[in-house]
Tab-separated table of C-alpha atoms and ligand atoms in Angstrom:
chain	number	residue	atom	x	y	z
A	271	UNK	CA	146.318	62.352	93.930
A	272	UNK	CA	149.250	60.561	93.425
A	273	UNK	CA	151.723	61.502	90.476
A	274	UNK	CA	152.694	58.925	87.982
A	275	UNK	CA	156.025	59.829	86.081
A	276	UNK	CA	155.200	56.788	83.473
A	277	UNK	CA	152.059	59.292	82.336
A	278	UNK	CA	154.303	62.408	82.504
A	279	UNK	CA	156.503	61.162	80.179
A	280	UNK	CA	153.825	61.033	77.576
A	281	UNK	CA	153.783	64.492	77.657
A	282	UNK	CA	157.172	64.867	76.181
A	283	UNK	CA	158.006	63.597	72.323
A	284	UNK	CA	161.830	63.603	73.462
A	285	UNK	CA	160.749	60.363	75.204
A	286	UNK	CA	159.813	58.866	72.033
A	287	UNK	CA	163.001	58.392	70.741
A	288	UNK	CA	165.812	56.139	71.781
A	289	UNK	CA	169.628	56.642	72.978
A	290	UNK	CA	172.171	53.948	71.436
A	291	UNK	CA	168.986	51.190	70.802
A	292	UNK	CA	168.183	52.195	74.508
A	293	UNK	CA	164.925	53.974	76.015
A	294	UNK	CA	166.509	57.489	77.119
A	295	UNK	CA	167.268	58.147	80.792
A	296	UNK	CA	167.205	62.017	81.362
A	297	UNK	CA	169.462	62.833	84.402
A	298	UNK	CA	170.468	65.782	83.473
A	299	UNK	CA	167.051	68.516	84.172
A	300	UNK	CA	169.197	70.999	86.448
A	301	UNK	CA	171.495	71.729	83.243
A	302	UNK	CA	168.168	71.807	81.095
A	303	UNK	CA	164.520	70.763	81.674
A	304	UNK	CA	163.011	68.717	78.349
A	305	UNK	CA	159.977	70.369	76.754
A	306	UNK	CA	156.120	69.313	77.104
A	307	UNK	CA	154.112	69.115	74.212
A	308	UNK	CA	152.031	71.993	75.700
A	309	UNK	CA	154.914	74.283	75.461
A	310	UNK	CA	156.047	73.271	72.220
A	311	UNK	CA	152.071	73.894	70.899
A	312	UNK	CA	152.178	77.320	72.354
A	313	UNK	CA	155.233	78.341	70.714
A	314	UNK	CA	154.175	77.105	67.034
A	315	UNK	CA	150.917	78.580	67.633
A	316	UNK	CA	151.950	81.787	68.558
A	317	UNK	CA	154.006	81.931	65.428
A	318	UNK	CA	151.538	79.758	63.098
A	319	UNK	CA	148.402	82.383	64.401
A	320	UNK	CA	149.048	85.692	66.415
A	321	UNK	CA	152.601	86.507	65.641
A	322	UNK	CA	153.346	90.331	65.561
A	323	UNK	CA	155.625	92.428	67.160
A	324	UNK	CA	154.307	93.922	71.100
A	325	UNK	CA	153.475	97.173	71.885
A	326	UNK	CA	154.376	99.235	68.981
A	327	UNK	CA	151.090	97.994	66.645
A	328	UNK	CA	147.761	99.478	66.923
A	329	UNK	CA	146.435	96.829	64.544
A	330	UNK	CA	144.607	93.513	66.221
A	331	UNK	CA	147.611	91.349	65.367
A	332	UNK	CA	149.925	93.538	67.344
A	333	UNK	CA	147.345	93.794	70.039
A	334	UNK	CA	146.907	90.353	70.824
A	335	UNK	CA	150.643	89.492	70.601
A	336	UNK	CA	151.011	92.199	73.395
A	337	UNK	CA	148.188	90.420	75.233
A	338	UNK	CA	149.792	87.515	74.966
A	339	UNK	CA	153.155	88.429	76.277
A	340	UNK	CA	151.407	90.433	78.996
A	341	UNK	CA	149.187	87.180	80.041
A	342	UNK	CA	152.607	85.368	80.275
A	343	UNK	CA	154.213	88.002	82.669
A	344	UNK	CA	150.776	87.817	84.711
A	345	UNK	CA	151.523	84.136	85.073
A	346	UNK	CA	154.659	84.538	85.844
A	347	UNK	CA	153.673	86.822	89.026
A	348	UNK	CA	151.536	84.208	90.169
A	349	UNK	CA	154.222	81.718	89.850
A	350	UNK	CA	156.648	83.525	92.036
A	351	UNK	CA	153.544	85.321	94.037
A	352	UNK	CA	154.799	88.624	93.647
A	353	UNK	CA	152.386	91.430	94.445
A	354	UNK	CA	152.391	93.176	91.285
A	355	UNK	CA	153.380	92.207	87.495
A	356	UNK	CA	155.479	95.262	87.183
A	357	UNK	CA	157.974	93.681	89.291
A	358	UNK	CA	158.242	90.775	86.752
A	359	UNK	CA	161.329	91.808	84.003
A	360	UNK	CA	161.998	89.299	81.372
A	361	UNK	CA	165.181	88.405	80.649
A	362	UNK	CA	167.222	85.726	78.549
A	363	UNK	CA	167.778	83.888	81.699
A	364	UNK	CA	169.262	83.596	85.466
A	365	UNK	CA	172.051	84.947	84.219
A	366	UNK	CA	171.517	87.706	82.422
A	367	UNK	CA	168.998	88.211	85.370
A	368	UNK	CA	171.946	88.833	87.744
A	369	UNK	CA	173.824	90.633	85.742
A	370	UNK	CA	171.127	93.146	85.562
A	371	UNK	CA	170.303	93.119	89.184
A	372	UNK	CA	174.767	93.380	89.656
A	373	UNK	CA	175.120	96.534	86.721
A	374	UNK	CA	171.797	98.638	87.730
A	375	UNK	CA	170.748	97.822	91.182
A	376	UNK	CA	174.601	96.798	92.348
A	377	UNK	CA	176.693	99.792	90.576
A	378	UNK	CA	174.513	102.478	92.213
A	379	UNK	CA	174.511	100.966	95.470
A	380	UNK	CA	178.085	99.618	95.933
A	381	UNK	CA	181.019	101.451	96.060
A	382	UNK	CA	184.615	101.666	97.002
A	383	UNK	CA	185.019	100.088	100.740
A	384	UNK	CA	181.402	98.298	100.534
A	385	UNK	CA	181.429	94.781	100.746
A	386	UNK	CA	178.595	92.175	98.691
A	387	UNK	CA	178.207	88.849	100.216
A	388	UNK	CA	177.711	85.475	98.273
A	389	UNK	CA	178.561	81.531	99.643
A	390	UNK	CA	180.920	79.019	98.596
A	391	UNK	CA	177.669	77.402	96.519
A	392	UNK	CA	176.990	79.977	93.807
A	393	UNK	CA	176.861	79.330	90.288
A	394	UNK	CA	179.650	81.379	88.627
A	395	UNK	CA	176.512	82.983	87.215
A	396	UNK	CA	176.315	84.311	90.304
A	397	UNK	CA	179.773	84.880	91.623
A	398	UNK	CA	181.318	85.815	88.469
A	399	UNK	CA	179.104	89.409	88.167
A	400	UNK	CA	179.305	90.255	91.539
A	401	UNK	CA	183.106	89.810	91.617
A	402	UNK	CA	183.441	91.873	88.172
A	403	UNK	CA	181.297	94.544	90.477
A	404	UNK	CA	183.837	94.646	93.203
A	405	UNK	CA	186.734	95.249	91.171
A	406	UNK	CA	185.201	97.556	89.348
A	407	UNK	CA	184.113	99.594	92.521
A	408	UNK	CA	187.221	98.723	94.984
A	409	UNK	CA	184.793	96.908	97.186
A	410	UNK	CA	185.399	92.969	98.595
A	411	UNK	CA	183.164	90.444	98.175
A	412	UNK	CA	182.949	87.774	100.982
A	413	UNK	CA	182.107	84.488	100.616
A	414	UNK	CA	180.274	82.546	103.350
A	415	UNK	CA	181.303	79.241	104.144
A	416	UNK	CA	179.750	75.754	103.679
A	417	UNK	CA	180.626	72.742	105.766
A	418	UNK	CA	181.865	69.529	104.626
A	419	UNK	CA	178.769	68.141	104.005
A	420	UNK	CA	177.739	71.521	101.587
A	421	UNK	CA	175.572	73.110	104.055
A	422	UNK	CA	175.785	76.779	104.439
A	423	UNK	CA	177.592	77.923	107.932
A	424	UNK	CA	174.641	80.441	108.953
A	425	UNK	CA	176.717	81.734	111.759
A	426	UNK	CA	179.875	82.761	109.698
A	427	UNK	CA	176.752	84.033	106.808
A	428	UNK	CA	175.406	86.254	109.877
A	429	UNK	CA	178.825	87.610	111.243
A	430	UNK	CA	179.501	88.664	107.288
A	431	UNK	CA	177.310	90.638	107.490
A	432	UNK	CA	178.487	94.270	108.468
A	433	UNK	CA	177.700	98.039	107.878
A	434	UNK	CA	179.797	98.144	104.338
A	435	UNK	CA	177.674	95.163	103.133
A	436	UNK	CA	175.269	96.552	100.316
A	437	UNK	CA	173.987	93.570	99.153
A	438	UNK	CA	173.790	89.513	99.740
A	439	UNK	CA	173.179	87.367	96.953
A	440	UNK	CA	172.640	83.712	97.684
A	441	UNK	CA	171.325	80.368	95.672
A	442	UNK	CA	168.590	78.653	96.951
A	443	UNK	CA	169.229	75.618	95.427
A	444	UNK	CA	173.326	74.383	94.504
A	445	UNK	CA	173.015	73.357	91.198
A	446	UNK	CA	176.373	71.130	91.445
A	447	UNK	CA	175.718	69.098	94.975
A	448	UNK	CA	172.088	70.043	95.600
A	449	UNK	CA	172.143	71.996	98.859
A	450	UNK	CA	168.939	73.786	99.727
A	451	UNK	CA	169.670	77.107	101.429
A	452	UNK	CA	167.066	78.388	104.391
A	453	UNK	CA	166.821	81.441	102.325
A	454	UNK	CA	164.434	82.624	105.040
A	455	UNK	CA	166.490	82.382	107.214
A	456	UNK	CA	169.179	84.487	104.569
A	457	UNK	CA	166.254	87.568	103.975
A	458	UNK	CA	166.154	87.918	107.933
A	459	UNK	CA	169.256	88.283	109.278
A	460	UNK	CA	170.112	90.325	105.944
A	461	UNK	CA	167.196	92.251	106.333
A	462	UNK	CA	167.829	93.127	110.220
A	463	UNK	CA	170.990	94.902	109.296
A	464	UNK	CA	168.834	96.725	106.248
A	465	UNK	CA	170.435	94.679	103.274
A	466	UNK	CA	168.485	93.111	100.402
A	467	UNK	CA	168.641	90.024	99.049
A	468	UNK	CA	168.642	88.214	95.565
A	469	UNK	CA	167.978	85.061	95.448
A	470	UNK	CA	169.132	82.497	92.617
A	471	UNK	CA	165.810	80.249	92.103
A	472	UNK	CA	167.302	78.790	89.020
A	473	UNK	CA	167.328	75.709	90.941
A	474	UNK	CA	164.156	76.025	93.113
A	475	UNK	CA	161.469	77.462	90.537
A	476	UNK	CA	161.142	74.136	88.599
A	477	UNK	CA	160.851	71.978	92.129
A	478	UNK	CA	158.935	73.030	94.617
A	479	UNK	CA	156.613	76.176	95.164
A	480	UNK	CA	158.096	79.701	95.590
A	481	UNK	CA	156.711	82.844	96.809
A	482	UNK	CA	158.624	85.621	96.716
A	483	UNK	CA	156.780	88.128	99.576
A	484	UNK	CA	156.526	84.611	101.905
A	485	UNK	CA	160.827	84.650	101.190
A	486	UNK	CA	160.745	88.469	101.548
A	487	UNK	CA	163.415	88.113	98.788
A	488	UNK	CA	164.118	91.658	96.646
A	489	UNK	CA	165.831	89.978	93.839
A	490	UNK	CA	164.518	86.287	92.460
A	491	UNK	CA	166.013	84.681	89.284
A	492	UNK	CA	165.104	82.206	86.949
A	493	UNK	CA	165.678	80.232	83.793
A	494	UNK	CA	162.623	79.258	81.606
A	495	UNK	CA	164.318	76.218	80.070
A	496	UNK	CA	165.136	74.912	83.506
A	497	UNK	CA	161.405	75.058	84.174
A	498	UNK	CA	160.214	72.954	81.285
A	499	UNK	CA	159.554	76.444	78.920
A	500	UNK	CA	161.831	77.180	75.901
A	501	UNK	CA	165.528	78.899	75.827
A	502	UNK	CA	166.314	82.433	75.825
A	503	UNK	CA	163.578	83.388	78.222
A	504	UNK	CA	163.736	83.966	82.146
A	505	UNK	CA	162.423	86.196	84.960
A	506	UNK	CA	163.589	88.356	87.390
A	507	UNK	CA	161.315	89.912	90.524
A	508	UNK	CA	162.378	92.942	91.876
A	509	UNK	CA	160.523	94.058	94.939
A	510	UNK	CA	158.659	96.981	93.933
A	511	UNK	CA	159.793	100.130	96.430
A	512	UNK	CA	163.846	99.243	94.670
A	513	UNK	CA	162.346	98.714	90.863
A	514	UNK	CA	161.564	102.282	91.066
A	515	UNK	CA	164.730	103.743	92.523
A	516	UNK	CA	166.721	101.610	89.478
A	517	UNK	CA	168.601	103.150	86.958
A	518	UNK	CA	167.841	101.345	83.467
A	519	UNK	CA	169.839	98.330	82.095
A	520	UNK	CA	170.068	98.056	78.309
A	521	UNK	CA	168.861	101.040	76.939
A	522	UNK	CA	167.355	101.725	73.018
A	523	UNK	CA	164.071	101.127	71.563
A	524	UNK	CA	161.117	99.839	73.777
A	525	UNK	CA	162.124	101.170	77.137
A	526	UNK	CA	161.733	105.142	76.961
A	527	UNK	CA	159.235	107.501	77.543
A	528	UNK	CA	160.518	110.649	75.438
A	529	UNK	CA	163.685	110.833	73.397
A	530	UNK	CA	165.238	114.184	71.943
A	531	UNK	CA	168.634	114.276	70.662
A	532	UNK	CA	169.808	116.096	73.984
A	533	UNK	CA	168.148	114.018	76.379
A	534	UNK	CA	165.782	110.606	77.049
A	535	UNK	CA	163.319	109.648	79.840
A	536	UNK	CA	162.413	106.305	80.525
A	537	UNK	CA	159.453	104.483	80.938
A	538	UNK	CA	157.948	103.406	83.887
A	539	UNK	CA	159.397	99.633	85.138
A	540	UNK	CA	158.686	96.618	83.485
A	541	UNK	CA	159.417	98.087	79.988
A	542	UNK	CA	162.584	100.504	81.202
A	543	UNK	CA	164.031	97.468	81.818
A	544	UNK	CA	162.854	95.243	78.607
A	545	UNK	CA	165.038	97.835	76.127
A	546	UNK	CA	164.452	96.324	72.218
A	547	UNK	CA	162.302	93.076	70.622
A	548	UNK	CA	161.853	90.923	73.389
A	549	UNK	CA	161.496	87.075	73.165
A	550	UNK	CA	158.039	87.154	72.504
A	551	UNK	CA	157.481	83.601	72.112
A	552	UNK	CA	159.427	82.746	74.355
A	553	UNK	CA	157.318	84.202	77.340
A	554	UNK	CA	154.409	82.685	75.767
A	555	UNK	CA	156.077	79.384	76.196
A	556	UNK	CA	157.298	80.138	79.280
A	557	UNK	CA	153.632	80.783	80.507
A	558	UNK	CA	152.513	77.223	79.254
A	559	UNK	CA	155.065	75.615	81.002
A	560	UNK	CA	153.902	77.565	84.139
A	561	UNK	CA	150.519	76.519	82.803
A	562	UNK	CA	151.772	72.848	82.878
A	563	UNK	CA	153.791	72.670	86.007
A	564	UNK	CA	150.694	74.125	88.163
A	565	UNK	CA	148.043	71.675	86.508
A	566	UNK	CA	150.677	68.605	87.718
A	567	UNK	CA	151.259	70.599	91.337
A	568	UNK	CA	154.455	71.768	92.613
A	569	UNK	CA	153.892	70.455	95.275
A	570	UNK	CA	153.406	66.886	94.208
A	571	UNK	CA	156.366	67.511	92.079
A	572	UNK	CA	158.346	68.328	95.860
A	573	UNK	CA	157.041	64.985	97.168
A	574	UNK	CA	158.210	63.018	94.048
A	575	UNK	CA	161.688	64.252	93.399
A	576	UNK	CA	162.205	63.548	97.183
A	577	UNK	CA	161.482	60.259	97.438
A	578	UNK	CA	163.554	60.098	93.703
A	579	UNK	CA	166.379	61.891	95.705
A	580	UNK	CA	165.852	59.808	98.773
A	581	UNK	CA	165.946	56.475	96.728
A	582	UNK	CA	168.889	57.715	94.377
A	583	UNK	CA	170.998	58.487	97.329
A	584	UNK	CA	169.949	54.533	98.725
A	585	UNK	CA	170.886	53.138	95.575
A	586	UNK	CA	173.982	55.145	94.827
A	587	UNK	CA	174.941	54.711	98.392
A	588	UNK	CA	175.321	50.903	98.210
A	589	UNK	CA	178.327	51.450	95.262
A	590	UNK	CA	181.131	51.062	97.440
A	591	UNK	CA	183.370	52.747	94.514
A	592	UNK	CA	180.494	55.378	94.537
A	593	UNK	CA	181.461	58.873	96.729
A	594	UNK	CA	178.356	61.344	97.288
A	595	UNK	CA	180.169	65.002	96.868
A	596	UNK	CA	177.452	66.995	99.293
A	597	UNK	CA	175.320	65.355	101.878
A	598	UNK	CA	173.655	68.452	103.802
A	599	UNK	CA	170.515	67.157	105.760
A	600	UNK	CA	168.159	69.917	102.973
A	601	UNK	CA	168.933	68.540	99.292
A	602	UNK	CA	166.727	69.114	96.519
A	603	UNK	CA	167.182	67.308	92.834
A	604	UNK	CA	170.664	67.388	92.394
A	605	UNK	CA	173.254	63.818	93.231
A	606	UNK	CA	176.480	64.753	92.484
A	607	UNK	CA	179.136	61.942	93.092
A	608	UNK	CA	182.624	60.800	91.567
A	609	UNK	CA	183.935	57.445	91.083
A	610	UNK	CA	187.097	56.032	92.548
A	611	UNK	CA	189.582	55.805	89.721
A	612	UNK	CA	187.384	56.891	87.002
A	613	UNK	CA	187.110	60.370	85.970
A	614	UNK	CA	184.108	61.718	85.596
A	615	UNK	CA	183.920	63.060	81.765
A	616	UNK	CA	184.595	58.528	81.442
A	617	UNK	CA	181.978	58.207	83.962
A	618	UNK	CA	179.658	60.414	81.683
A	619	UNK	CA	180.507	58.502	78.392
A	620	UNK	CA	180.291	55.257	79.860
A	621	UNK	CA	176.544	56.095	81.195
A	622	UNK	CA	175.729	57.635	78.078
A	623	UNK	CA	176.453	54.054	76.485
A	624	UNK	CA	174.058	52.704	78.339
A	625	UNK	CA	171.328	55.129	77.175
A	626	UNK	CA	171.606	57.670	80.729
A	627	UNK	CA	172.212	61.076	80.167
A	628	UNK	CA	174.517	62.528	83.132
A	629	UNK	CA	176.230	66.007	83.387
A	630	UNK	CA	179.940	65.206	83.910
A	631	UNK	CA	182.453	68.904	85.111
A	632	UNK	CA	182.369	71.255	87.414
A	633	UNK	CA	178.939	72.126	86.997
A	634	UNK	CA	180.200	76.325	86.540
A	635	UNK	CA	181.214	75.906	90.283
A	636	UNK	CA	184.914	75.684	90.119
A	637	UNK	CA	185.735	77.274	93.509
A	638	UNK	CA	183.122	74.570	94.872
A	639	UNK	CA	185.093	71.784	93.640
A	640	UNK	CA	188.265	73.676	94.806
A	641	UNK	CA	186.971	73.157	98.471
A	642	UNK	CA	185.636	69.757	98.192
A	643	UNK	CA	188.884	68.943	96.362
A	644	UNK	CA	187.755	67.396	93.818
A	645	UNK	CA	188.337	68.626	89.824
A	646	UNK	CA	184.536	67.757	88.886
A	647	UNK	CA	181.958	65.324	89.484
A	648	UNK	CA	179.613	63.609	87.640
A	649	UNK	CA	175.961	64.788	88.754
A	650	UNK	CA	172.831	62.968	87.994
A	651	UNK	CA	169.817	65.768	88.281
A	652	UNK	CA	165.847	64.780	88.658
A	653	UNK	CA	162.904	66.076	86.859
A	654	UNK	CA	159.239	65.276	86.870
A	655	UNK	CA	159.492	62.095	84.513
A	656	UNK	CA	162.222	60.539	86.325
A	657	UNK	CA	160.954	57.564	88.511
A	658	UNK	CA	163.333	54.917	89.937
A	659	UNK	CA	163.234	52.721	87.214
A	660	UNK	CA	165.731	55.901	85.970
A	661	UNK	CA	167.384	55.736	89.164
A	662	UNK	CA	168.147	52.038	88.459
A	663	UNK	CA	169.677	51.949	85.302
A	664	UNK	CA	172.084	54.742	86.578
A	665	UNK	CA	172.777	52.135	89.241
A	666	UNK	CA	173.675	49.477	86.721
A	667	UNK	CA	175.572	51.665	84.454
A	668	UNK	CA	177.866	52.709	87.366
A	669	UNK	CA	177.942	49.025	88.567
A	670	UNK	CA	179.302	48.401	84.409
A	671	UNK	CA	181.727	51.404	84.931
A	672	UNK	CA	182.843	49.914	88.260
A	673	UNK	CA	183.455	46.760	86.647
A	674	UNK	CA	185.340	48.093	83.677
A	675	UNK	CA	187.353	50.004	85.917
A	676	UNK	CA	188.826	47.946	88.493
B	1314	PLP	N1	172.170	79.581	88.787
B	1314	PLP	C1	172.053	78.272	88.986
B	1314	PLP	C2	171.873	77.749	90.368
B	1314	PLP	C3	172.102	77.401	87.896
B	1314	PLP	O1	171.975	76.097	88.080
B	1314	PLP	C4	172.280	77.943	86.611
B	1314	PLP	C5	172.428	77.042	85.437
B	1314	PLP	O2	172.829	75.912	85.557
B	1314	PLP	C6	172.367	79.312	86.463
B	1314	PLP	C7	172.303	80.117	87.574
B	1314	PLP	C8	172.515	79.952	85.129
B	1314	PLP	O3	171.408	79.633	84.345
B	1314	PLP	P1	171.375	80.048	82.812
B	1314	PLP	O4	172.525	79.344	82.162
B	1314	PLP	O5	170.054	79.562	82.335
B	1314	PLP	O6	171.496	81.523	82.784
């Protein structure tokens, strides 16, 4: 079936309205994903009909918010096609996601003279814990290279990779240039030398199908509201055999098995690792948005944002003032690009004039914009009701920018 955008849009009342007189242009889905009616629905419902607190209640209220939020973690596993929903742990988002894999998982494992391995593409959100780890533990943290095109240099990942190195933790998608990593390709070579892998999907859950066992990935992360689901809600697999062997995150309320004033026990994984009031809602919404994503097809999603990509490129391409930053061969959803003479926080305003909605910085991937030498970029990102009519009015806002410009 083929996928029409136009119809898509309906979905979404944020289309509705207008930016400066102008229909909105949403570039800007890799920062944050706009919401589907569907989602929005299951969130006022839950509150409007079956709100309670989870797992505490043994009244019916209580019992089917806890079905609820369990149905939501069930969806999740089938998202990510992990083998069991115990290795599903909700969290606020990617972020907080790594920083629980870096301050359970990563502080019992690393220590002083071990060595953790990122690239030169990570999010700070996942640089930033992972160097905080290494201080803390006198260990190094290596960075493997990208080319000048932003494609990950798979030989210098491999010959990183050494008997101090306790774990590797790698995006699959580059949120500021668009890079998609072979991370495949990153589980094997890790795995031959007996180190695990997490894997930042904040990118790559909302655009194409993932499956975490196919991967053999140990640690996946995501963001709900980068997958069309509300804010304050994401996911984190952890392969079961290491969920057991992890020491507990937050601790408090919700995540123990027997407390005295001496001494606590903890309950078994997902809960040890869910410590006080979750964002009950926020799963549920999170599950519609699953819900919603898997009616349209990830898959057909794939197809579309690559020809959106492919055509995007084209048209940005023919700009002569226009300079793609990253142009590795695998790119998924992301154009990130500067303007000669213009920086790009004008570049931002002056699409925003013109109704299009761009992300202008350094996309929390400073040391990324260190090596391509530039101080940010202006980055126009795709979701599933972007078609090219989007991808032409960013064209004739830049052309306008060009013009006022030069
Ligand atoms: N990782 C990547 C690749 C991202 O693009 C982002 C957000 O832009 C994050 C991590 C952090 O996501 P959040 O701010 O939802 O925690």
């Amino acid at each position: 079936m083929s996928f029409d955008p136009a119809l898509v849009r309906k979905d979404f009342p944020i289309f509705q309205t207008t930016m400066r007189g102008k229909p909105l242009t949403y570039l800007d889905t890799a920062a944050s994903a706009q919401k589907p009616q569907a989602v929005i629905d299951a969130i006022s419902r839950f509150y409007a009909n079956d709100y309670a607190n989870i797992h505490r209640g043994v009244y019916e209220l209580s019992a089917t918010a806890t079905r609820l939020h369990e149905q939501a973690r069930e969806k999740v596993r089938a998202f990510l096609g992990a083998a069991e929903s115990r290795e599903i742990i909700f969290v606020r988002n990617a972020t907080e996601a790594i920083n629980l894999v870096a301050w359970t998982y990563g502080r019992s494992q690393v220590n002083e003279g071990d060595e953790v391995v990122v690239t030169a593409l990570e999010h700070h959100a996942n640089l930033v814990p992972w160097q905080m780890l290494c201080k803390e533990k006198n260990a190094t943290l290596r960075i493997a290279p990208v080319d000048a095109s932003g494609t990950l240099d798979l030989e210098a990942f491999a010959g990183l990779l050494g008997d101090r190195t306790r774990i590797v933790a790698c995006t699959h998608v580059s949120n500021a240039i668009g890079t998609h990593v072979p991370v495949e390709e990153i589980t094997r070579l890790a795995h031959a030398k007996g180190i695990p892998v997490l894997i930042d999907g904040a990118q790559a859950a909302p655009r194409f199908v993932v499956d975490v066992q196919a991967i053999d990935a140990d640690f996946y992360a995501f963001s709900g509201h980068k997958l069309y689901g509300p804010t304050g809600i994401g996911a984190v697999y952890v392969r079961g055999e290491i969920l057991d062997e992890m020491p507990p995150y937050q601790t408090g309320g919700g995540m123990i098995e027997r407390v005295t004033f001496e001494e606590t026990t903890f309950a078994p994984p997902p809960e040890r690792f869910e410590a006080g009031t979750p964002d009950i809602a926020g799963a549920i919404g999170l599950g519609a948005a699953i819900d919603y994503l898997e009616a349209i097809g990830l898959d057909r999603i794939e197809r579309h944002e690559a020809e959106l990509l492919a055509y995007g490129t084209e048209c940005l391409e023919a700009i002569p003032e226009v300079r793609i930053i990253g142009t590795a061969a695998r790119k998924t959803g992301v154009l990130s690009f500067v303007v000669d003479g213009v920086h790009p926080h004008d570049v931002g305003t002056i699409l925003d004039g013109e109704g299009v909605a761009v992300r202008a910085g350094h996309h929390c991937a400073q040391p990324l914009m260190n090596l391509f030498q530039v101080p940010a970029t202006a980055r126009a990102s795709l979701g599933i009701y972007n078609d090219r009519e989007d991808i032409d009015r960013l064209a004739a806002a830049l052309h306008k920018c060009v013009e006022l410009f030069h």
